[in-house]
C-alpha cells in the first residue's frame, strides 16, 4: 500500500513552541493538531499552531482527546472540536482520540468502558463530524481495535497507531508509524505519519468525494476501491457511501440494490435526519453467525437495518409503507427495510406478521425521540399531540397548550391503548399515537 503523503506530523502543546517557518522549509504535506480534550479544554498551543499553518499555507486537521464516558459526552466533544475550527477552512480530517487515559478517567466516575460503549462513543463523535461536512477519523492502536472497537467503526477512516516497520494492515487512512521522529523547527520527539487518502478540496474546506452512479438492480462493489464514494441517483449525490452497506465481517465485496439506496434516500429527505445503516449486505458465513434467515434479503444486498436519529422505528415504518416498500420489519430500536416484490410485514415483539404500520406518517413534524409532554408544555409538539388525539376520536382545540383537557384526553387514550395511564405523553404514548 503506497502512501499519498509521506510527511505528516501530529502536534500538541507537548511539542512546545514550534518554528513553523523551519517546518515548512524542511517540507510538510499536512499536520494534525490537537484542538483540545474533554469538556471544551482547548490545547494551549492550538490557536497559535493553527494561525501559523494558515499563514504558511500548511494544511491541517485536528484531533480531540476524549474524556467522555457516555455517547452524549462524545457527541458534545465533537461539537467542541467543530467550534474550535469553525473559522478555518479545514482541509484535513477531524479525529476522535480515545486512549488508555480515557478508560482510566471513566473508571474514576464509576464507568467501565468496554467494546460496546467505546464503539458507540466513537460512532457518536464521528457521526456528528460527518454531519458537519468533515472527514471523520477514528484513532486507534492494534490493542483497541481488537478489544474496544467493533467492526462497524470501519465505516469511518482509521488513523492507525503502530510503531513498526510495517503497519500489518492496509485499510487505514493514516498510519502513525513512529513517536521518535525529528523535524526541523520542533524540539524533542515528533509523531510521524503516512497518509493514504487524497486531501479534499482546499478551497471549500469540505470533503468532496467522487460519486458512483447506481445502475438498476443489484451491483457488486469493492470496499477498498469504492468504499469512500457516494452513490449517485439520476446524477444526484445521495447521502450514502458504498462502505455503509458493507458486510461487518470485513469482506471487500459488497452487494447493493439501487432500489434500497433509493428507499433510504427518500427517508433521509423526508425526515431531514441522518439514516444510520446498522447492517446491510451479509456474506453467507456472517449471516449464519448472526442467526439470519437462510434466504435473508441481506445476502443479496437488498436489505438494510436502519436507525433514523430522533425518529421512532414505528414512524419510519409507516412512512416506508406509504412509499410502497414491500418488506418491513419493526424491531425495538431499529427498522428493517428490503426490496422484495411481495408484501411481507412483521413485528419482532410479537414474532408475527402484521398487516399495516399505518400507511404513512401522520401530518406534521413528529416529536423527537425521547420527548415528554405534560401539563404546562407548549408549542408545535403539543399541537401535533392534540391533532393526533383528535384523530383518535377526541375533541380538542389544537392550540399548542397542554392543559387539563389535553391531559384527560391523553389519559383516555392510554386506557384504550393498554399503556400506563398517567396523563403524560412520553415516548411510548407518542409512539402509539404515531400510527
Short mmCIF file of C-alpha atoms in Angstrom, two decimals:
data_model
loop_
_atom_site.label_atom_id
_atom_site.label_comp_id
_atom_site.label_asym_id
_atom_site.label_seq_id
_atom_site.Cartn_x
_atom_site.Cartn_y
_atom_site.Cartn_z
CA UNK A 1 0.00 0.00 0.00
CA UNK A 2 1.60 3.22 -1.18
CA UNK A 3 1.26 6.42 0.84
CA UNK A 4 -0.14 9.53 -0.83
CA UNK A 5 1.63 11.77 1.70
CA UNK A 6 4.89 10.88 3.47
CA UNK A 7 5.46 13.94 5.65
CA UNK A 8 2.52 14.09 8.03
CA UNK A 9 3.07 15.10 11.66
CA UNK A 10 0.80 15.50 14.67
CA UNK A 11 1.43 18.17 17.29
CA UNK A 12 0.07 19.34 20.63
CA UNK A 13 1.17 21.57 23.48
CA UNK A 14 3.61 18.81 24.43
CA UNK A 15 5.73 19.75 21.41
CA UNK A 16 6.24 23.24 22.80
CA UNK A 17 6.62 26.35 20.67
CA UNK A 18 7.20 25.33 17.05
CA UNK A 19 9.24 27.26 14.49
CA UNK A 20 6.78 26.78 11.67
CA UNK A 21 8.95 28.51 9.08
CA UNK A 22 11.57 25.79 9.56
CA UNK A 23 8.91 23.08 9.41
CA UNK A 24 7.61 24.47 6.11
CA UNK A 25 11.12 24.91 4.69
CA UNK A 26 12.03 21.30 5.52
CA UNK A 27 8.89 20.01 3.79
CA UNK A 28 5.50 19.04 5.17
CA UNK A 29 2.40 17.62 3.48
CA UNK A 30 -0.07 18.30 6.29
CA UNK A 31 -0.31 18.18 10.07
CA UNK A 32 -2.81 17.02 12.66
CA UNK A 33 -3.14 19.43 15.60
CA UNK A 34 -4.66 18.59 18.94
CA UNK A 35 -7.50 21.07 19.19
CA UNK A 36 -8.42 20.10 22.72
CA UNK A 37 -9.57 17.50 25.16
CA UNK A 38 -12.51 16.61 27.36
CA UNK A 39 -15.08 19.25 28.19
CA UNK A 40 -14.03 22.05 25.84
CA UNK A 41 -10.44 22.33 27.06
CA UNK A 42 -8.60 23.92 24.14
CA UNK A 43 -5.00 22.82 23.67
CA UNK A 44 -2.79 25.65 24.90
CA UNK A 45 -0.88 25.81 21.60
CA UNK A 46 -3.75 25.10 19.21
CA UNK A 47 -4.69 28.61 18.13
CA UNK A 48 -1.04 29.63 17.71
CA UNK A 49 -0.32 26.50 15.68
CA UNK A 50 -3.45 26.92 13.56
CA UNK A 51 -2.65 30.56 12.91
CA UNK A 52 0.86 29.66 11.74
CA UNK A 53 -0.48 26.92 9.48
CA UNK A 54 -2.85 29.41 7.89
CA UNK A 55 -0.05 31.95 7.45
CA UNK A 56 2.23 29.47 5.70
CA UNK A 57 -0.41 27.53 3.81
CA UNK A 58 0.22 24.27 5.67
CA UNK A 59 -2.93 22.11 5.50
CA UNK A 60 -4.06 20.85 8.89
CA UNK A 61 -6.61 18.66 10.54
CA UNK A 62 -7.38 18.22 14.20
CA UNK A 63 -7.90 15.58 16.84
CA UNK A 64 -9.79 15.73 20.10
CA UNK A 65 -8.58 13.69 23.07
CA UNK A 66 -11.66 12.18 24.64
CA UNK A 67 -12.58 12.06 28.31
CA UNK A 68 -16.13 11.01 27.53
CA UNK A 69 -17.87 8.13 29.26
CA UNK A 70 -21.29 8.39 27.56
CA UNK A 71 -22.38 8.70 23.92
CA UNK A 72 -23.81 12.14 24.68
CA UNK A 73 -20.47 13.35 26.05
CA UNK A 74 -18.62 12.07 22.98
CA UNK A 75 -21.02 13.87 20.66
CA UNK A 76 -20.57 17.02 22.72
CA UNK A 77 -16.80 16.70 22.35
CA UNK A 78 -17.33 16.62 18.58
CA UNK A 79 -19.23 19.89 18.86
CA UNK A 80 -16.36 21.42 20.86
CA UNK A 81 -13.93 20.30 18.15
CA UNK A 82 -16.11 21.72 15.38
CA UNK A 83 -16.45 25.02 17.18
CA UNK A 84 -12.67 25.20 17.60
CA UNK A 85 -12.17 25.04 13.81
CA UNK A 86 -15.28 26.95 12.77
CA UNK A 87 -13.32 29.94 11.44
CA UNK A 88 -10.82 27.84 9.46
CA UNK A 89 -11.18 26.19 6.06
CA UNK A 90 -10.19 22.78 7.33
CA UNK A 91 -8.85 20.55 4.55
CA UNK A 92 -7.86 17.53 6.63
CA UNK A 93 -9.65 15.11 8.99
CA UNK A 94 -11.24 15.62 12.39
CA UNK A 95 -10.20 12.68 14.55
CA UNK A 96 -11.61 11.06 17.69
CA UNK A 97 -8.87 10.02 20.11
CA UNK A 98 -9.91 7.52 22.80
CA UNK A 99 -6.94 6.10 24.67
CA UNK A 100 -5.99 4.38 27.91
CA UNK A 101 -6.31 7.62 29.91
CA UNK A 102 -9.91 7.91 28.68
CA UNK A 103 -10.74 4.50 30.14
CA UNK A 104 -8.86 5.26 33.35
CA UNK A 105 -10.73 8.55 33.81
CA UNK A 106 -14.09 6.87 33.22
CA UNK A 107 -13.20 4.42 35.96
CA UNK A 108 -12.92 7.28 38.45
CA UNK A 109 -16.55 8.08 37.58
CA UNK A 110 -17.67 4.51 38.16
CA UNK A 111 -17.96 3.73 34.44
CA UNK A 112 -16.25 0.79 32.75
CA UNK A 113 -15.65 1.46 29.08
CA UNK A 114 -15.88 -1.77 27.11
CA UNK A 115 -16.33 -2.62 23.45
CA UNK A 116 -19.99 -1.59 23.21
CA UNK A 117 -19.56 1.80 24.88
CA UNK A 118 -16.23 2.62 23.21
CA UNK A 119 -17.70 1.82 19.79
CA UNK A 120 -20.84 3.84 20.47
CA UNK A 121 -18.86 6.87 21.64
CA UNK A 122 -16.52 6.82 18.64
CA UNK A 123 -19.50 6.47 16.31
CA UNK A 124 -21.33 9.35 18.03
CA UNK A 125 -18.31 11.62 17.64
CA UNK A 126 -17.62 10.65 14.02
CA UNK A 127 -21.27 10.84 13.00
CA UNK A 128 -21.52 14.39 14.36
CA UNK A 129 -18.35 15.39 12.49
CA UNK A 130 -19.57 13.88 9.21
CA UNK A 131 -22.90 15.68 9.53
CA UNK A 132 -20.92 18.92 9.67
CA UNK A 133 -19.29 18.02 6.35
CA UNK A 134 -15.82 17.00 7.50
CA UNK A 135 -13.92 13.75 7.14
CA UNK A 136 -14.27 11.93 10.47
CA UNK A 137 -11.43 9.64 11.55
CA UNK A 138 -11.13 7.24 14.47
CA UNK A 139 -7.70 6.98 16.07
CA UNK A 140 -6.77 3.57 17.47
CA UNK A 141 -3.94 1.15 18.09
CA UNK A 142 -3.84 -2.59 17.49
CA UNK A 143 -4.90 -3.44 21.05
CA UNK A 144 -8.01 -1.26 21.00
CA UNK A 145 -9.04 -2.43 17.54
CA UNK A 146 -9.13 -5.95 18.97
CA UNK A 147 -10.65 -5.23 22.38
CA UNK A 148 -12.51 -1.94 22.32
CA UNK A 149 -13.87 -1.12 18.88
CA UNK A 150 -16.49 -3.10 16.96
CA UNK A 151 -16.09 -3.75 13.24
CA UNK A 152 -18.87 -1.28 12.44
CA UNK A 153 -16.41 1.54 13.12
CA UNK A 154 -14.52 0.55 9.97
CA UNK A 155 -17.15 2.54 8.10
CA UNK A 156 -15.09 5.54 9.27
CA UNK A 157 -11.50 6.05 8.10
CA UNK A 158 -8.90 4.71 10.52
CA UNK A 159 -5.91 6.56 11.93
CA UNK A 160 -3.81 3.59 12.99
CA UNK A 161 -1.03 3.80 15.57
CA UNK A 162 1.55 1.04 15.32
CA UNK A 163 5.24 1.76 15.83
CA UNK A 164 6.72 -0.78 13.49
CA UNK A 165 8.39 -1.11 10.11
CA UNK A 166 5.11 -2.36 8.66
CA UNK A 167 1.54 -1.50 9.59
CA UNK A 168 0.29 -5.07 9.33
CA UNK A 169 -2.91 -3.90 7.61
CA UNK A 170 -3.85 -1.91 4.52
CA UNK A 171 -7.21 -0.32 5.36
CA UNK A 172 -6.09 2.80 7.22
CA UNK A 173 -6.35 6.41 6.14
CA UNK A 174 -3.34 7.40 8.26
CA UNK A 175 -0.60 5.32 9.86
CA UNK A 176 1.24 6.75 12.86
CA UNK A 177 4.38 4.69 12.46
CA UNK A 178 6.72 6.33 15.00
CA UNK A 179 6.77 8.60 18.04
CA UNK A 180 10.52 9.13 17.81
CA UNK A 181 10.74 11.40 14.78
CA UNK A 182 12.86 14.51 14.34
CA UNK A 183 11.50 17.52 12.45
CA UNK A 184 13.42 20.80 11.91
CA UNK A 185 11.82 23.58 13.96
CA UNK A 186 10.43 21.23 16.60
CA UNK A 187 12.25 20.47 19.83
CA UNK A 188 12.08 16.89 21.06
CA UNK A 189 10.41 13.86 19.53
CA UNK A 190 7.60 14.04 16.97
CA UNK A 191 4.84 11.62 15.99
CA UNK A 192 5.37 10.61 12.36
CA UNK A 193 2.60 9.54 9.98
CA UNK A 194 1.90 8.38 6.45
CA UNK A 195 -1.44 9.24 4.83
CA UNK A 196 -3.23 7.12 2.24
CA UNK A 197 -6.13 9.37 1.25
CA UNK A 198 -6.12 12.39 -1.03
CA UNK A 199 -6.94 15.65 0.74
CA UNK A 200 -10.32 17.25 -0.03
CA UNK A 201 -10.74 20.48 -1.93
CA UNK A 202 -8.75 23.12 -0.03
CA UNK A 203 -10.88 25.99 -1.33
CA UNK A 204 -14.07 24.79 0.31
CA UNK A 205 -12.67 23.12 3.40
CA UNK A 206 -15.16 20.28 2.91
CA UNK A 207 -14.84 16.70 1.77
CA UNK A 208 -15.70 16.22 -1.88
CA UNK A 209 -15.91 12.51 -2.60
CA UNK A 210 -16.19 11.13 -6.11
CA UNK A 211 -19.65 9.82 -6.87
CA UNK A 212 -20.57 6.46 -8.33
CA UNK A 213 -23.74 6.17 -10.41
CA UNK A 214 -26.17 3.45 -9.38
CA UNK A 215 -27.49 1.11 -12.02
CA UNK A 216 -30.83 -0.62 -11.54
CA UNK A 217 -30.75 -3.94 -9.76
CA UNK A 218 -28.01 -5.39 -7.55
CA UNK A 219 -24.38 -4.46 -8.25
CA UNK A 220 -21.23 -5.72 -6.55
CA UNK A 221 -18.68 -3.13 -5.42
CA UNK A 222 -15.28 -3.20 -3.71
CA UNK A 223 -14.95 -1.56 -0.30
CA UNK A 224 -11.25 -0.90 -0.89
CA UNK A 225 -11.80 0.64 -4.31
CA UNK A 226 -15.21 2.26 -3.91
CA UNK A 227 -15.83 2.48 -0.16
CA UNK A 228 -15.48 6.25 0.19
CA UNK A 229 -17.57 7.12 -2.87
CA UNK A 230 -21.12 8.43 -2.56
CA UNK A 231 -23.86 6.82 -4.60
CA UNK A 232 -25.46 8.93 -7.32
CA UNK A 233 -29.14 8.54 -8.19
CA UNK A 234 -30.03 10.02 -11.58
CA UNK A 235 -26.96 12.24 -11.32
CA UNK A 236 -27.80 13.49 -7.83
CA UNK A 237 -25.39 12.88 -4.96
CA UNK A 238 -27.07 10.82 -2.22
CA UNK A 239 -26.17 10.85 1.47
CA UNK A 240 -24.87 7.28 1.35
CA UNK A 241 -21.42 5.85 0.67
CA UNK A 242 -20.61 2.39 -0.59
CA UNK A 243 -18.86 1.40 2.65
CA UNK A 244 -22.04 1.91 4.69
CA UNK A 245 -23.53 -1.21 3.05
CA UNK A 246 -20.51 -3.49 3.60
CA UNK A 247 -20.65 -6.79 5.50
CA UNK A 248 -19.46 -6.47 9.10
CA UNK A 249 -17.08 -9.42 8.70
CA UNK A 250 -14.57 -7.24 6.85
CA UNK A 251 -15.19 -8.67 3.37
CA UNK A 252 -14.12 -6.45 0.48
CA UNK A 253 -17.01 -7.31 -1.83
CA UNK A 254 -20.32 -5.62 -1.10
CA UNK A 255 -23.62 -6.02 -2.97
CA UNK A 256 -26.08 -3.13 -3.09
CA UNK A 257 -29.51 -2.89 -4.71
CA UNK A 258 -30.12 0.53 -6.28
CA UNK A 259 -33.74 0.32 -5.10
CA UNK A 260 -32.55 0.04 -1.49
CA UNK A 261 -30.47 3.21 -1.76
CA UNK A 262 -33.48 4.95 -3.30
CA UNK A 263 -35.69 3.95 -0.33
CA UNK A 264 -33.13 5.17 2.20
CA UNK A 265 -32.65 8.47 0.38
CA UNK A 266 -36.42 9.04 0.29
CA UNK A 267 -36.46 8.52 4.07
CA UNK A 268 -33.44 10.78 4.56
CA UNK A 269 -35.08 13.56 2.54
CA UNK A 270 -38.49 13.20 4.17
CA UNK A 271 -37.39 13.19 7.80
CA UNK A 272 -34.44 15.51 7.23
CA UNK A 273 -32.31 13.44 9.59
CA UNK A 274 -29.32 11.09 9.20
CA UNK A 275 -30.18 7.47 8.40
CA UNK A 276 -27.68 5.10 10.04
CA UNK A 277 -27.22 1.70 8.39
CA UNK A 278 -26.62 -0.86 11.14
CA UNK A 279 -26.47 -3.85 8.80
CA UNK A 280 -26.89 -4.25 5.05
CA UNK A 281 -25.07 -6.79 2.88
CA UNK A 282 -24.08 -10.07 4.57
CA UNK A 283 -21.93 -12.91 3.35
CA UNK A 284 -23.37 -16.38 3.94
CA UNK A 285 -20.94 -17.21 6.81
CA UNK A 286 -21.68 -13.92 8.55
CA UNK A 287 -25.42 -14.31 8.05
CA UNK A 288 -25.24 -17.73 9.74
CA UNK A 289 -23.13 -16.27 12.54
CA UNK A 290 -25.73 -13.62 13.38
CA UNK A 291 -28.67 -16.02 13.06
CA UNK A 292 -30.09 -14.55 9.87
CA UNK A 293 -32.77 -16.33 7.83
CA UNK A 294 -31.41 -18.77 5.25
CA UNK A 295 -32.94 -16.74 2.41
CA UNK A 296 -32.37 -13.32 4.01
CA UNK A 297 -32.52 -10.38 1.63
CA UNK A 298 -29.29 -9.20 3.28
CA UNK A 299 -27.48 -11.94 1.34
CA UNK A 300 -28.37 -10.26 -1.94
CA UNK A 301 -27.71 -6.64 -0.96
CA UNK A 302 -31.44 -5.98 -0.93
CA UNK A 303 -31.96 -5.20 2.80
CA UNK A 304 -30.84 -2.77 5.45
CA UNK A 305 -31.42 -2.47 9.19
CA UNK A 306 -31.55 1.25 9.94
CA UNK A 307 -31.99 3.86 12.63
CA UNK A 308 -33.09 7.44 11.98
CA UNK A 309 -31.91 9.96 14.50
CA UNK A 310 -34.85 11.27 16.51
CA UNK A 311 -37.46 9.16 14.66
CA UNK A 312 -39.24 6.21 16.28
CA UNK A 313 -38.91 2.99 14.23
CA UNK A 314 -42.70 2.67 14.01
CA UNK A 315 -42.93 6.15 12.47
CA UNK A 316 -40.26 5.27 9.93
CA UNK A 317 -42.12 2.01 9.19
CA UNK A 318 -45.33 3.93 8.49
CA UNK A 319 -43.52 6.16 6.03
CA UNK A 320 -41.82 3.21 4.33
CA UNK A 321 -45.21 1.55 3.88
CA UNK A 322 -46.59 4.80 2.49
CA UNK A 323 -43.98 4.94 -0.29
CA UNK A 324 -44.62 1.35 -1.30
CA UNK A 325 -41.87 -0.62 0.44
CA UNK A 326 -42.91 -4.28 0.46
CA UNK A 327 -40.53 -5.71 3.07
CA UNK A 328 -40.65 -4.05 6.52
CA UNK A 329 -39.66 -5.48 9.89
CA UNK A 330 -40.25 -3.49 13.06
CA UNK A 331 -37.82 -4.01 15.95
CA UNK A 332 -37.42 -2.31 19.30
CA UNK A 333 -34.56 0.00 18.34
CA UNK A 334 -34.28 -0.26 14.56
CA UNK A 335 -36.21 -0.86 11.35
CA UNK A 336 -35.61 -3.44 8.62
CA UNK A 337 -36.47 -2.49 5.04
CA UNK A 338 -35.88 -4.51 1.89
CA UNK A 339 -36.74 -4.51 -1.80
CA UNK A 340 -38.71 -7.75 -2.10
CA UNK A 341 -41.55 -7.69 -4.63
CA UNK A 342 -44.29 -9.26 -2.49
CA UNK A 343 -45.56 -7.63 0.68
CA UNK A 344 -44.39 -9.03 4.00
CA UNK A 345 -44.53 -7.00 7.23
CA UNK A 346 -43.57 -8.29 10.65
CA UNK A 347 -43.01 -7.09 14.22
CA UNK A 348 -40.19 -8.59 16.27
CA UNK A 349 -42.01 -8.16 19.57
CA UNK A 350 -44.93 -10.33 18.50
CA UNK A 351 -42.99 -12.60 16.19
CA UNK A 352 -45.98 -12.46 13.85
CA UNK A 353 -46.72 -10.83 10.53
CA UNK A 354 -48.74 -7.62 10.64
CA UNK A 355 -50.99 -6.08 8.01
CA UNK A 356 -50.06 -2.41 8.31
CA UNK A 357 -47.96 0.14 10.15
CA UNK A 358 -50.35 2.97 9.36
CA UNK A 359 -49.62 3.57 5.70
CA UNK A 360 -47.79 6.87 6.11
CA UNK A 361 -46.58 9.07 8.93
CA UNK A 362 -49.08 11.46 10.41
CA UNK A 363 -49.18 15.06 9.17
CA UNK A 364 -46.86 17.50 10.85
CA UNK A 365 -43.49 17.03 12.46
CA UNK A 366 -43.41 14.04 14.81
CA UNK A 367 -41.83 14.94 18.18
CA UNK A 368 -38.19 13.95 18.61
CA UNK A 369 -37.39 10.60 20.17
CA UNK A 370 -37.37 10.96 23.96
CA UNK A 371 -39.81 13.90 24.03
CA UNK A 372 -42.04 14.08 27.12
CA UNK A 373 -45.12 16.34 27.03
CA UNK A 374 -47.13 17.11 30.14
CA UNK A 375 -49.33 19.74 31.71
CA UNK A 376 -47.75 23.14 31.14
CA UNK A 377 -45.97 22.13 27.90
CA UNK A 378 -46.47 24.38 24.90
CA UNK A 379 -45.51 24.52 21.24
CA UNK A 380 -45.68 22.61 17.96
CA UNK A 381 -45.20 19.23 19.62
CA UNK A 382 -48.33 19.82 21.68
CA UNK A 383 -50.23 20.85 18.52
CA UNK A 384 -49.16 17.56 16.93
CA UNK A 385 -50.29 15.66 20.05
CA UNK A 386 -53.69 17.35 20.08
CA UNK A 387 -54.27 16.65 16.39
CA UNK A 388 -53.34 13.01 16.84
CA UNK A 389 -55.69 12.69 19.81
CA UNK A 390 -58.46 14.22 17.73
CA UNK A 391 -57.74 11.65 15.02
CA UNK A 392 -58.34 9.01 17.71
CA UNK A 393 -61.79 10.43 18.49
CA UNK A 394 -61.04 13.21 20.99
CA UNK A 395 -62.32 16.77 20.67
CA UNK A 396 -59.52 19.21 21.49
CA UNK A 397 -58.62 22.66 20.30
CA UNK A 398 -55.18 22.35 18.70
CA UNK A 399 -53.84 25.46 20.43
CA UNK A 400 -50.43 24.10 21.46
CA UNK A 401 -51.21 24.35 25.18
CA UNK A 402 -51.12 21.21 27.31
CA UNK A 403 -53.92 21.95 29.77
CA UNK A 404 -56.29 19.82 31.79
CA UNK A 405 -58.42 18.82 28.78
CA UNK A 406 -55.36 17.59 26.92
CA UNK A 407 -54.18 15.69 29.99
CA UNK A 408 -57.59 13.99 30.29
CA UNK A 409 -57.55 13.11 26.57
CA UNK A 410 -54.07 11.59 26.90
CA UNK A 411 -55.19 9.54 29.90
CA UNK A 412 -58.27 8.33 28.00
CA UNK A 413 -56.13 7.27 25.05
CA UNK A 414 -53.69 5.48 27.36
CA UNK A 415 -56.58 3.48 28.84
CA UNK A 416 -57.79 2.33 25.45
CA UNK A 417 -54.24 1.57 24.27
CA UNK A 418 -53.45 -0.50 27.36
CA UNK A 419 -50.43 1.54 28.41
CA UNK A 420 -49.63 3.26 31.70
CA UNK A 421 -52.31 5.83 32.44
CA UNK A 422 -50.65 8.93 33.84
CA UNK A 423 -51.83 11.73 31.52
CA UNK A 424 -48.23 12.33 30.39
CA UNK A 425 -47.30 11.89 26.72
CA UNK A 426 -43.91 10.22 26.87
CA UNK A 427 -42.09 8.21 24.17
CA UNK A 428 -44.43 5.19 24.45
CA UNK A 429 -47.60 7.24 24.19
CA UNK A 430 -46.22 9.35 21.35
CA UNK A 431 -45.08 6.21 19.54
CA UNK A 432 -48.58 4.69 19.81
CA UNK A 433 -50.12 7.92 18.54
CA UNK A 434 -47.74 7.98 15.58
CA UNK A 435 -49.61 5.18 13.80
#
